[in-house]
Amino acid sequence: MIKTLETWDKALFQILNGAHNSFFDALMPWISNKYVWIPLYALLLFYMIRKSGYPAWQIIIGIIALIFISDQLASGVLKPWVERLRPCYDPDLEGNVHLLKGCGGQYGFASSHSSNSFAIAMFCWLLLRDSIKHIWLLFIWATVVAYSRVYLGVHFPGDIIVGALIGLLSGIVVNFALKKLKRAN
């Protein structure tokens, strides 16, 4: 079963990574750069503090916990435990990976970019869905960020799917903890 999933994952990777052009070759490294999104993060922080009904210190602690949980589960726990090679290091794909920038660490399961993006999307959606009509668009943003990792040749689709699940669950757990904290005060 695992071998079949891995075969499908590699086949899907080759389709997605192989569908490249000069426009997306220029765009995807930019989308994948976490520092490009600092203005978005600042805007989201502003709205969470202003519209969520939680004190600023609780929001900030929630965000720190959110990123710590999602990032550490993906990078600190799963990558060293599973030890799945990134596509750009996979000997089966040698010479068949469209790699636009550095490959990163040796292991890629699960994607931290995907985990963190979906964690932010879920956390913000849960906090702001009643006050910001189009906050659900963050899930599209997270999907594009996650896809960029496959396009760049550094993650398999399975890496980003598991990363997304970790992020979604992290957002739910931290939101739940934040509600408990609010009730306790």
mmCIF file with all atom_site columns, C-alpha atoms in Angstrom:
data_model
loop_
_atom_site.group_PDB
_atom_site.id
_atom_site.type_symbol
_atom_site.label_atom_id
_atom_site.label_alt_id
_atom_site.label_comp_id
_atom_site.label_asym_id
_atom_site.label_entity_id
_atom_site.label_seq_id
_atom_site.pdbx_PDB_ins_code
_atom_site.Cartn_x
_atom_site.Cartn_y
_atom_site.Cartn_z
_atom_site.occupancy
_atom_site.B_iso_or_equiv
_atom_site.pdbx_formal_charge
_atom_site.auth_seq_id
_atom_site.auth_comp_id
_atom_site.auth_asym_id
_atom_site.auth_atom_id
_atom_site.pdbx_PDB_model_num
ATOM 1   C CA . MET A 1 1   ? 0.000   0.000  0.000   1.00 0.00 ? 1   MET A CA 1
ATOM 2   C CA . ILE A 1 2   ? 2.735   2.501  0.970   1.00 0.00 ? 2   ILE A CA 1
ATOM 3   C CA . LYS A 1 3   ? 4.720   1.613  -2.148  1.00 0.00 ? 3   LYS A CA 1
ATOM 4   C CA . THR A 1 4   ? 1.633   2.221  -4.327  1.00 0.00 ? 4   THR A CA 1
ATOM 5   C CA . LEU A 1 5   ? 1.024   5.619  -2.690  1.00 0.00 ? 5   LEU A CA 1
ATOM 6   C CA . GLU A 1 6   ? 4.666   6.537  -3.209  1.00 0.00 ? 6   GLU A CA 1
ATOM 7   C CA . THR A 1 7   ? 4.468   5.538  -6.890  1.00 0.00 ? 7   THR A CA 1
ATOM 8   C CA . TRP A 1 8   ? 1.343   7.662  -7.385  1.00 0.00 ? 8   TRP A CA 1
ATOM 9   C CA . ASP A 1 9   ? 2.953   10.547 -5.499  1.00 0.00 ? 9   ASP A CA 1
ATOM 10  C CA . LYS A 1 10  ? 6.026   10.468 -7.744  1.00 0.00 ? 10  LYS A CA 1
ATOM 11  C CA . ALA A 1 11  ? 3.888   10.246 -10.884 1.00 0.00 ? 11  ALA A CA 1
ATOM 12  C CA . LEU A 1 12  ? 1.759   13.207 -9.800  1.00 0.00 ? 12  LEU A CA 1
ATOM 13  C CA . PHE A 1 13  ? 4.918   15.114 -8.881  1.00 0.00 ? 13  PHE A CA 1
ATOM 14  C CA . GLN A 1 14  ? 6.327   14.597 -12.377 1.00 0.00 ? 14  GLN A CA 1
ATOM 15  C CA . ILE A 1 15  ? 3.100   15.904 -13.939 1.00 0.00 ? 15  ILE A CA 1
ATOM 16  C CA . LEU A 1 16  ? 2.908   18.976 -11.689 1.00 0.00 ? 16  LEU A CA 1
ATOM 17  C CA . ASN A 1 17  ? 6.619   19.755 -11.648 1.00 0.00 ? 17  ASN A CA 1
ATOM 18  C CA . GLY A 1 18  ? 6.923   19.095 -15.375 1.00 0.00 ? 18  GLY A CA 1
ATOM 19  C CA . ALA A 1 19  ? 4.215   21.636 -16.264 1.00 0.00 ? 19  ALA A CA 1
ATOM 20  C CA . HIS A 1 20  ? 6.417   24.710 -16.109 1.00 0.00 ? 20  HIS A CA 1
ATOM 21  C CA . ASN A 1 21  ? 6.827   27.893 -18.111 1.00 0.00 ? 21  ASN A CA 1
ATOM 22  C CA . SER A 1 22  ? 8.836   31.100 -17.893 1.00 0.00 ? 22  SER A CA 1
ATOM 23  C CA . PHE A 1 23  ? 6.042   33.088 -16.186 1.00 0.00 ? 23  PHE A CA 1
ATOM 24  C CA . PHE A 1 24  ? 5.655   30.584 -13.326 1.00 0.00 ? 24  PHE A CA 1
ATOM 25  C CA . ASP A 1 25  ? 9.413   30.037 -13.200 1.00 0.00 ? 25  ASP A CA 1
ATOM 26  C CA . ALA A 1 26  ? 9.677   33.711 -12.222 1.00 0.00 ? 26  ALA A CA 1
ATOM 27  C CA . LEU A 1 27  ? 6.585   33.754 -9.982  1.00 0.00 ? 27  LEU A CA 1
ATOM 28  C CA . MET A 1 28  ? 6.875   30.569 -7.905  1.00 0.00 ? 28  MET A CA 1
ATOM 29  C CA . PRO A 1 29  ? 10.158  31.362 -6.094  1.00 0.00 ? 29  PRO A CA 1
ATOM 30  C CA . TRP A 1 30  ? 8.577   34.660 -5.052  1.00 0.00 ? 30  TRP A CA 1
ATOM 31  C CA . ILE A 1 31  ? 5.383   32.926 -3.831  1.00 0.00 ? 31  ILE A CA 1
ATOM 32  C CA . SER A 1 32  ? 7.430   30.397 -1.888  1.00 0.00 ? 32  SER A CA 1
ATOM 33  C CA . ASN A 1 33  ? 9.488   33.086 -0.127  1.00 0.00 ? 33  ASN A CA 1
ATOM 34  C CA . LYS A 1 34  ? 8.050   33.449 3.379   1.00 0.00 ? 34  LYS A CA 1
ATOM 35  C CA . TYR A 1 35  ? 9.475   36.964 3.772   1.00 0.00 ? 35  TYR A CA 1
ATOM 36  C CA . VAL A 1 36  ? 7.405   38.254 0.842   1.00 0.00 ? 36  VAL A CA 1
ATOM 37  C CA . TRP A 1 37  ? 4.297   37.610 2.917   1.00 0.00 ? 37  TRP A CA 1
ATOM 38  C CA . ILE A 1 38  ? 5.312   39.769 5.919   1.00 0.00 ? 38  ILE A CA 1
ATOM 39  C CA . PRO A 1 39  ? 2.858   42.563 4.925   1.00 0.00 ? 39  PRO A CA 1
ATOM 40  C CA . LEU A 1 40  ? 0.044   39.979 4.786   1.00 0.00 ? 40  LEU A CA 1
ATOM 41  C CA . TYR A 1 41  ? 1.048   38.605 8.200   1.00 0.00 ? 41  TYR A CA 1
ATOM 42  C CA . ALA A 1 42  ? 1.101   42.133 9.644   1.00 0.00 ? 42  ALA A CA 1
ATOM 43  C CA . LEU A 1 43  ? -2.348  42.870 8.201   1.00 0.00 ? 43  LEU A CA 1
ATOM 44  C CA . LEU A 1 44  ? -3.747  39.608 9.576   1.00 0.00 ? 44  LEU A CA 1
ATOM 45  C CA . LEU A 1 45  ? -2.263  40.350 13.002  1.00 0.00 ? 45  LEU A CA 1
ATOM 46  C CA . PHE A 1 46  ? -3.844  43.818 12.929  1.00 0.00 ? 46  PHE A CA 1
ATOM 47  C CA . TYR A 1 47  ? -7.273  42.361 12.063  1.00 0.00 ? 47  TYR A CA 1
ATOM 48  C CA . MET A 1 48  ? -7.007  39.575 14.633  1.00 0.00 ? 48  MET A CA 1
ATOM 49  C CA . ILE A 1 49  ? -6.194  42.063 17.394  1.00 0.00 ? 49  ILE A CA 1
ATOM 50  C CA . ARG A 1 50  ? -8.857  44.495 16.231  1.00 0.00 ? 50  ARG A CA 1
ATOM 51  C CA . LYS A 1 51  ? -11.739 42.186 15.322  1.00 0.00 ? 51  LYS A CA 1
ATOM 52  C CA . SER A 1 52  ? -11.356 38.836 17.096  1.00 0.00 ? 52  SER A CA 1
ATOM 53  C CA . GLY A 1 53  ? -12.381 39.926 20.578  1.00 0.00 ? 53  GLY A CA 1
ATOM 54  C CA . TYR A 1 54  ? -9.195  38.539 22.136  1.00 0.00 ? 54  TYR A CA 1
ATOM 55  C CA . PRO A 1 55  ? -6.542  40.656 23.871  1.00 0.00 ? 55  PRO A CA 1
ATOM 56  C CA . ALA A 1 56  ? -3.421  41.281 21.794  1.00 0.00 ? 56  ALA A CA 1
ATOM 57  C CA . TRP A 1 57  ? -1.210  39.221 24.129  1.00 0.00 ? 57  TRP A CA 1
ATOM 58  C CA . GLN A 1 58  ? -3.447  36.151 23.681  1.00 0.00 ? 58  GLN A CA 1
ATOM 59  C CA . ILE A 1 59  ? -3.370  36.513 19.894  1.00 0.00 ? 59  ILE A CA 1
ATOM 60  C CA . ILE A 1 60  ? 0.427   36.822 19.903  1.00 0.00 ? 60  ILE A CA 1
ATOM 61  C CA . ILE A 1 61  ? 0.863   33.813 22.198  1.00 0.00 ? 61  ILE A CA 1
ATOM 62  C CA . GLY A 1 62  ? -1.600  31.905 20.002  1.00 0.00 ? 62  GLY A CA 1
ATOM 63  C CA . ILE A 1 63  ? 0.398   32.704 16.862  1.00 0.00 ? 63  ILE A CA 1
ATOM 64  C CA . ILE A 1 64  ? 3.680   31.696 18.511  1.00 0.00 ? 64  ILE A CA 1
ATOM 65  C CA . ALA A 1 65  ? 2.118   28.399 19.638  1.00 0.00 ? 65  ALA A CA 1
ATOM 66  C CA . LEU A 1 66  ? 0.544   27.902 16.220  1.00 0.00 ? 66  LEU A CA 1
ATOM 67  C CA . ILE A 1 67  ? 3.772   28.237 14.256  1.00 0.00 ? 67  ILE A CA 1
ATOM 68  C CA . PHE A 1 68  ? 5.755   26.291 16.844  1.00 0.00 ? 68  PHE A CA 1
ATOM 69  C CA . ILE A 1 69  ? 3.330   23.346 16.709  1.00 0.00 ? 69  ILE A CA 1
ATOM 70  C CA . SER A 1 70  ? 2.853   23.265 12.928  1.00 0.00 ? 70  SER A CA 1
ATOM 71  C CA . ASP A 1 71  ? 6.511   23.824 12.091  1.00 0.00 ? 71  ASP A CA 1
ATOM 72  C CA . GLN A 1 72  ? 7.898   21.423 14.690  1.00 0.00 ? 72  GLN A CA 1
ATOM 73  C CA . LEU A 1 73  ? 5.506   18.618 13.770  1.00 0.00 ? 73  LEU A CA 1
ATOM 74  C CA . ALA A 1 74  ? 6.456   18.920 10.104  1.00 0.00 ? 74  ALA A CA 1
ATOM 75  C CA . SER A 1 75  ? 10.188  19.651 10.400  1.00 0.00 ? 75  SER A CA 1
ATOM 76  C CA . GLY A 1 76  ? 11.226  18.636 13.894  1.00 0.00 ? 76  GLY A CA 1
ATOM 77  C CA . VAL A 1 77  ? 9.280   15.372 14.147  1.00 0.00 ? 77  VAL A CA 1
ATOM 78  C CA . LEU A 1 78  ? 8.235   13.992 10.760  1.00 0.00 ? 78  LEU A CA 1
ATOM 79  C CA . LYS A 1 79  ? 11.215  14.891 8.551   1.00 0.00 ? 79  LYS A CA 1
ATOM 80  C CA . PRO A 1 80  ? 13.838  13.165 10.732  1.00 0.00 ? 80  PRO A CA 1
ATOM 81  C CA . TRP A 1 81  ? 11.492  10.304 11.622  1.00 0.00 ? 81  TRP A CA 1
ATOM 82  C CA . VAL A 1 82  ? 10.196  9.436  8.130   1.00 0.00 ? 82  VAL A CA 1
ATOM 83  C CA . GLU A 1 83  ? 13.409  10.383 6.275   1.00 0.00 ? 83  GLU A CA 1
ATOM 84  C CA . ARG A 1 84  ? 11.715  10.667 2.884   1.00 0.00 ? 84  ARG A CA 1
ATOM 85  C CA . LEU A 1 85  ? 14.034  12.240 0.355   1.00 0.00 ? 85  LEU A CA 1
ATOM 86  C CA . ARG A 1 86  ? 12.976  15.426 -1.367  1.00 0.00 ? 86  ARG A CA 1
ATOM 87  C CA . PRO A 1 87  ? 12.324  14.975 -5.113  1.00 0.00 ? 87  PRO A CA 1
ATOM 88  C CA . CYS A 1 88  ? 15.526  16.840 -5.923  1.00 0.00 ? 88  CYS A CA 1
ATOM 89  C CA . TYR A 1 89  ? 17.523  14.222 -3.946  1.00 0.00 ? 89  TYR A CA 1
ATOM 90  C CA . ASP A 1 90  ? 15.512  11.175 -5.058  1.00 0.00 ? 90  ASP A CA 1
ATOM 91  C CA . PRO A 1 91  ? 17.721  8.906  -7.224  1.00 0.00 ? 91  PRO A CA 1
ATOM 92  C CA . ASP A 1 92  ? 14.623  7.634  -9.100  1.00 0.00 ? 92  ASP A CA 1
ATOM 93  C CA . LEU A 1 93  ? 13.985  11.174 -10.363 1.00 0.00 ? 93  LEU A CA 1
ATOM 94  C CA . GLU A 1 94  ? 17.571  12.190 -11.098 1.00 0.00 ? 94  GLU A CA 1
ATOM 95  C CA . GLY A 1 95  ? 17.631  14.467 -14.115 1.00 0.00 ? 95  GLY A CA 1
ATOM 96  C CA . ASN A 1 96  ? 13.820  14.715 -14.182 1.00 0.00 ? 96  ASN A CA 1
ATOM 97  C CA . VAL A 1 97  ? 13.209  17.426 -11.583 1.00 0.00 ? 97  VAL A CA 1
ATOM 98  C CA . HIS A 1 98  ? 12.621  21.005 -12.687 1.00 0.00 ? 98  HIS A CA 1
ATOM 99  C CA . LEU A 1 99  ? 14.559  22.682 -9.864  1.00 0.00 ? 99  LEU A CA 1
ATOM 100 C CA . LEU A 1 100 ? 14.562  26.479 -9.837  1.00 0.00 ? 100 LEU A CA 1
ATOM 101 C CA . LYS A 1 101 ? 16.539  27.230 -6.706  1.00 0.00 ? 101 LYS A CA 1
ATOM 102 C CA . GLY A 1 102 ? 18.314  25.308 -3.956  1.00 0.00 ? 102 GLY A CA 1
ATOM 103 C CA . CYS A 1 103 ? 16.940  21.977 -2.876  1.00 0.00 ? 103 CYS A CA 1
ATOM 104 C CA . GLY A 1 104 ? 16.952  22.569 0.879   1.00 0.00 ? 104 GLY A CA 1
ATOM 105 C CA . GLY A 1 105 ? 17.489  19.871 3.475   1.00 0.00 ? 105 GLY A CA 1
ATOM 106 C CA . GLN A 1 106 ? 17.666  16.248 2.418   1.00 0.00 ? 106 GLN A CA 1
ATOM 107 C CA . TYR A 1 107 ? 14.223  15.242 3.723   1.00 0.00 ? 107 TYR A CA 1
ATOM 108 C CA . GLY A 1 108 ? 10.897  16.752 2.717   1.00 0.00 ? 108 GLY A CA 1
ATOM 109 C CA . PHE A 1 109 ? 8.070   14.880 4.452   1.00 0.00 ? 109 PHE A CA 1
ATOM 110 C CA . ALA A 1 110 ? 6.117   16.888 5.549   1.00 0.00 ? 110 ALA A CA 1
ATOM 111 C CA . SER A 1 111 ? 6.245   20.361 4.042   1.00 0.00 ? 111 SER A CA 1
ATOM 112 C CA . SER A 1 112 ? 6.735   23.122 6.616   1.00 0.00 ? 112 SER A CA 1
ATOM 113 C CA . HIS A 1 113 ? 5.670   25.789 4.123   1.00 0.00 ? 113 HIS A CA 1
ATOM 114 C CA . SER A 1 114 ? 2.407   23.937 3.617   1.00 0.00 ? 114 SER A CA 1
ATOM 115 C CA . SER A 1 115 ? 1.932   23.266 7.316   1.00 0.00 ? 115 SER A CA 1
ATOM 116 C CA . ASN A 1 116 ? 2.564   26.844 8.365   1.00 0.00 ? 116 ASN A CA 1
ATOM 117 C CA . SER A 1 117 ? 0.477   28.393 5.579   1.00 0.00 ? 117 SER A CA 1
ATOM 118 C CA . PHE A 1 118 ? -2.531  26.204 6.311   1.00 0.00 ? 118 PHE A CA 1
ATOM 119 C CA . ALA A 1 119 ? -2.104  26.742 10.060  1.00 0.00 ? 119 ALA A CA 1
ATOM 120 C CA . ILE A 1 120 ? -2.278  30.518 9.533   1.00 0.00 ? 120 ILE A CA 1
ATOM 121 C CA . ALA A 1 121 ? -5.236  30.170 7.161   1.00 0.00 ? 121 ALA A CA 1
ATOM 122 C CA . MET A 1 122 ? -7.223  27.980 9.563   1.00 0.00 ? 122 MET A CA 1
ATOM 123 C CA . PHE A 1 123 ? -6.393  30.027 12.665  1.00 0.00 ? 123 PHE A CA 1
ATOM 124 C CA . CYS A 1 124 ? -7.321  33.316 10.976  1.00 0.00 ? 124 CYS A CA 1
ATOM 125 C CA . TRP A 1 125 ? -10.461 31.862 9.442   1.00 0.00 ? 125 TRP A CA 1
ATOM 126 C CA . LEU A 1 126 ? -11.653 30.547 12.800  1.00 0.00 ? 126 LEU A CA 1
ATOM 127 C CA . LEU A 1 127 ? -10.997 33.900 14.470  1.00 0.00 ? 127 LEU A CA 1
ATOM 128 C CA . LEU A 1 128 ? -12.212 36.230 11.736  1.00 0.00 ? 128 LEU A CA 1
ATOM 129 C CA . ARG A 1 129 ? -14.867 34.375 9.720   1.00 0.00 ? 129 ARG A CA 1
ATOM 130 C CA . ASP A 1 130 ? -17.697 36.332 11.346  1.00 0.00 ? 130 ASP A CA 1
ATOM 131 C CA . SER A 1 131 ? -16.096 39.737 10.820  1.00 0.00 ? 131 SER A CA 1
ATOM 132 C CA . ILE A 1 132 ? -14.212 39.488 7.496   1.00 0.00 ? 132 ILE A CA 1
ATOM 133 C CA . LYS A 1 133 ? -16.324 38.190 4.635   1.00 0.00 ? 133 LYS A CA 1
ATOM 134 C CA . HIS A 1 134 ? -13.541 36.937 2.355   1.00 0.00 ? 134 HIS A CA 1
ATOM 135 C CA . ILE A 1 135 ? -11.158 35.517 4.975   1.00 0.00 ? 135 ILE A CA 1
ATOM 136 C CA . TRP A 1 136 ? -11.677 32.086 3.371   1.00 0.00 ? 136 TRP A CA 1
ATOM 137 C CA . LEU A 1 137 ? -9.410  33.304 0.547   1.00 0.00 ? 137 LEU A CA 1
ATOM 138 C CA . LEU A 1 138 ? -6.502  32.508 2.858   1.00 0.00 ? 138 LEU A CA 1
ATOM 139 C CA . PHE A 1 139 ? -7.077  28.836 2.028   1.00 0.00 ? 139 PHE A CA 1
ATOM 140 C CA . ILE A 1 140 ? -6.457  29.625 -1.650  1.00 0.00 ? 140 ILE A CA 1
ATOM 141 C CA . TRP A 1 141 ? -3.301  31.511 -0.659  1.00 0.00 ? 141 TRP A CA 1
ATOM 142 C CA . ALA A 1 142 ? -2.131  28.517 1.415   1.00 0.00 ? 142 ALA A CA 1
ATOM 143 C CA . THR A 1 143 ? -2.841  26.160 -1.494  1.00 0.00 ? 143 THR A CA 1
ATOM 144 C CA . VAL A 1 144 ? -0.819  28.314 -3.897  1.00 0.00 ? 144 VAL A CA 1
ATOM 145 C CA . VAL A 1 145 ? 2.089   28.499 -1.429  1.00 0.00 ? 145 VAL A CA 1
ATOM 146 C CA . ALA A 1 146 ? 1.952   24.712 -0.977  1.00 0.00 ? 146 ALA A CA 1
ATOM 147 C CA . TYR A 1 147 ? 1.767   24.091 -4.738  1.00 0.00 ? 147 TYR A CA 1
ATOM 148 C CA . SER A 1 148 ? 4.788   26.352 -5.268  1.00 0.00 ? 148 SER A CA 1
ATOM 149 C CA . ARG A 1 149 ? 6.867   23.835 -3.324  1.00 0.00 ? 149 ARG A CA 1
ATOM 150 C CA . VAL A 1 150 ? 6.012   21.075 -5.824  1.00 0.00 ? 150 VAL A CA 1
ATOM 151 C CA . TYR A 1 151 ? 6.558   23.430 -8.761  1.00 0.00 ? 151 TYR A CA 1
ATOM 152 C CA . LEU A 1 152 ? 9.996   24.336 -7.384  1.00 0.00 ? 152 LEU A CA 1
ATOM 153 C CA . GLY A 1 153 ? 10.915  20.637 -7.168  1.00 0.00 ? 153 GLY A CA 1
ATOM 154 C CA . VAL A 1 154 ? 11.462  20.476 -3.406  1.00 0.00 ? 154 VAL A CA 1
ATOM 155 C CA . HIS A 1 155 ? 8.348   18.561 -2.270  1.00 0.00 ? 155 HIS A CA 1
ATOM 156 C CA . PHE A 1 156 ? 6.145   15.741 -3.446  1.00 0.00 ? 156 PHE A CA 1
ATOM 157 C CA . PRO A 1 157 ? 2.363   16.310 -3.478  1.00 0.00 ? 157 PRO A CA 1
ATOM 158 C CA . GLY A 1 158 ? 2.056   13.953 -0.497  1.00 0.00 ? 158 GLY A CA 1
ATOM 159 C CA . ASP A 1 159 ? 4.467   16.150 1.469   1.00 0.00 ? 159 ASP A CA 1
ATOM 160 C CA . ILE A 1 160 ? 2.276   19.196 0.979   1.00 0.00 ? 160 ILE A CA 1
ATOM 161 C CA . ILE A 1 161 ? -0.984  17.328 1.638   1.00 0.00 ? 161 ILE A CA 1
ATOM 162 C CA . VAL A 1 162 ? 0.282   15.995 4.974   1.00 0.00 ? 162 VAL A CA 1
ATOM 163 C CA . GLY A 1 163 ? 1.741   19.424 5.748   1.00 0.00 ? 163 GLY A CA 1
ATOM 164 C CA . ALA A 1 164 ? -1.658  20.987 5.032   1.00 0.00 ? 164 ALA A CA 1
ATOM 165 C CA . LEU A 1 165 ? -3.384  18.513 7.367   1.00 0.00 ? 165 LEU A CA 1
ATOM 166 C CA . ILE A 1 166 ? -0.880  19.268 10.117  1.00 0.00 ? 166 ILE A CA 1
ATOM 167 C CA . GLY A 1 167 ? -1.478  22.988 9.618   1.00 0.00 ? 167 GLY A CA 1
ATOM 168 C CA . LEU A 1 168 ? -5.259  22.678 9.632   1.00 0.00 ? 168 LEU A CA 1
ATOM 169 C CA . LEU A 1 169 ? -5.201  20.613 12.818  1.00 0.00 ? 169 LEU A CA 1
ATOM 170 C CA . SER A 1 170 ? -2.729  23.010 14.436  1.00 0.00 ? 170 SER A CA 1
ATOM 171 C CA . GLY A 1 171 ? -5.034  25.932 13.670  1.00 0.00 ? 171 GLY A CA 1
ATOM 172 C CA . ILE A 1 172 ? -7.997  24.107 15.191  1.00 0.00 ? 172 ILE A CA 1
ATOM 173 C CA . VAL A 1 173 ? -6.071  23.058 18.318  1.00 0.00 ? 173 VAL A CA 1
ATOM 174 C CA . VAL A 1 174 ? -4.629  26.519 18.985  1.00 0.00 ? 174 VAL A CA 1
ATOM 175 C CA . ASN A 1 175 ? -8.015  28.156 18.395  1.00 0.00 ? 175 ASN A CA 1
ATOM 176 C CA . PHE A 1 176 ? -9.575  25.711 20.875  1.00 0.00 ? 176 PHE A CA 1
ATOM 177 C CA . ALA A 1 177 ? -6.838  26.499 23.428  1.00 0.00 ? 177 ALA A CA 1
ATOM 178 C CA . LEU A 1 178 ? -7.353  30.224 22.909  1.00 0.00 ? 178 LEU A CA 1
ATOM 179 C CA . LYS A 1 179 ? -11.099 29.839 23.590  1.00 0.00 ? 179 LYS A CA 1
ATOM 180 C CA . LYS A 1 180 ? -10.316 27.893 26.785  1.00 0.00 ? 180 LYS A CA 1
ATOM 181 C CA . LEU A 1 181 ? -7.879  30.615 27.860  1.00 0.00 ? 181 LEU A CA 1
ATOM 182 C CA . LYS A 1 182 ? -10.478 33.316 27.222  1.00 0.00 ? 182 LYS A CA 1
ATOM 183 C CA . ARG A 1 183 ? -13.096 31.459 29.287  1.00 0.00 ? 183 ARG A CA 1
ATOM 184 C CA . ALA A 1 184 ? -10.616 31.018 32.145  1.00 0.00 ? 184 ALA A CA 1
ATOM 185 C CA . ASN A 1 185 ? -10.024 34.773 32.372  1.00 0.00 ? 185 ASN A CA 1
#
